[in-house]
Amino acid sequence: MAELEPRMHTGELYSCNSPELFREQMEYRALIHQYNQLDPRDMEGHQALLPRIFAEVGENCFFEPPFNANWGRYTHLGNNVYANFNLTLVDDTHVYLGDNVMIGPNVTISTAAHPIHPGLRRLAAQYNKPVTVEKNVWIGAGCILLPGVTIGENSVIGAGSVVSRDIPANVVAFGTPCRVVRPIDEKDLTTYDHGKPIDFSQWENL
């Protein structure tokens, strides 16, 4: 589908209350509403709607309803992407969720921002910056990812964090603003929950 407003994806200011944009957006919002109203047991129905909502959908993806998105059409899912209840995607430009990304409940991922000056905000001026979550990332409950950030592969973002800058790969990070606390290392393969040993007899394919 042709873009009605190319500046949505260039970081330039544009007016976000165009009637044409609103009409197109409501078509996607209607699909999201339909997804959220399905019987929780209707897995086939949920799976059939995902490719109609999102830009790309890999294998074995699922979002627990309800979730909300400004569009849906600008969010890209790798394989095995899972989101718990109440995910909010402010996807006015592209959101990339890599393979095996896990998202806890009540997470917000936002690409949209507005100018500081109130005169511009009264005119519905907006600009957008893409968000990228690389493969194998776990985003804890209640996190907020702000426009333009990238979270590197394998990293863990602790619950309640506000991610306002890039987070590198292979680290545990949390806080407001979110900061790197420590690397993920070999001890994380042998222990969990503050040092409890892992029983590998249950996890032969780890």
Coordinates of N, CA, C and O in Angstrom, one line a residue, residues 5 14 20 23 41 44 54 58 63 66 82 84-85 102 115 128 140 148-149 174 178 192:
E5 N 1.8 9.5 3.8 CA 2.7 10.5 4.4 C 4.1 9.9 4.6 O 4.4 9.3 5.6
Y14 N 5.6 16.2 10.6 CA 4.4 16.1 9.8 C 3.2 16.3 10.7 O 3.3 16.2 11.9
E20 N -7.0 11.7 5.9 CA -6.7 10.6 5.1 C -5.9 9.5 5.9 O -6.2 8.3 5.8
R23 N -8.3 7.7 8.3 CA -9.2 6.7 7.7 C -8.4 5.4 7.4 O -8.9 4.3 7.7
R41 N -9.8 -19.3 22.9 CA -9.5 -20.7 22.4 C -9.3 -20.7 20.9 O -8.9 -21.8 20.4
E44 N -6.6 -20.5 15.8 CA -6.5 -20.4 14.3 C -7.0 -19.0 13.9 O -6.4 -18.4 13.0
F54 N 0.1 -7.0 10.8 CA 1.5 -6.6 10.9 C 2.2 -6.7 9.5 O 1.8 -7.3 8.6
G58 N 6.7 -13.8 11.4 CA 7.4 -15.1 11.3 C 6.6 -16.3 11.8 O 5.4 -16.1 12.1
F63 N 0.4 -12.8 20.3 CA 0.2 -11.7 21.2 C -1.0 -12.0 22.0 O -2.1 -12.2 21.5
P66 N -5.8 -8.4 25.4 CA -5.7 -7.4 24.4 C -4.4 -6.8 24.2 O -3.5 -6.8 25.1
Y82 N 6.7 -13.5 21.3 CA 5.6 -13.6 22.2 C 5.4 -12.4 23.0 O 6.4 -11.8 23.5
N84 N 3.0 -10.8 26.2 CA 1.9 -11.0 27.2 C 0.9 -9.9 27.1 O 1.0 -9.0 26.3
F85 N -0.1 -9.9 28.0 CA -1.2 -9.0 28.0 C -0.8 -7.5 27.9 O 0.1 -7.1 28.5
M102 N 10.7 -12.0 23.8 CA 9.7 -12.2 24.8 C 9.4 -10.9 25.4 O 10.3 -10.1 25.9
P115 N 7.2 17.9 19.1 CA 8.1 19.0 19.4 C 7.8 19.5 20.8 O 6.7 19.4 21.3
N128 N 8.9 10.7 14.0 CA 9.0 9.3 14.5 C 10.4 8.8 14.3 O 11.1 9.2 13.3
G140 N 11.0 -7.1 30.3 CA 10.2 -7.3 31.5 C 8.9 -6.5 31.6 O 8.7 -5.5 30.8
G148 N 13.5 5.5 18.8 CA 14.9 5.5 18.3 C 15.8 4.5 19.0 O 16.9 4.4 18.5
V149 N 15.3 3.8 20.0 CA 16.3 2.9 20.7 C 16.4 1.6 20.0 O 15.5 1.1 19.3
F174 N 18.5 -2.4 33.7 CA 17.2 -1.9 34.2 C 17.3 -0.6 34.8 O 18.4 0.0 35.0
C178 N 17.0 3.4 31.9 CA 17.6 2.0 31.8 C 19.1 2.1 31.6 O 19.6 2.8 30.7
Y192 N 20.0 -19.8 38.3 CA 18.9 -18.9 38.0 C 18.4 -18.3 39.3 O 18.7 -18.8 40.4

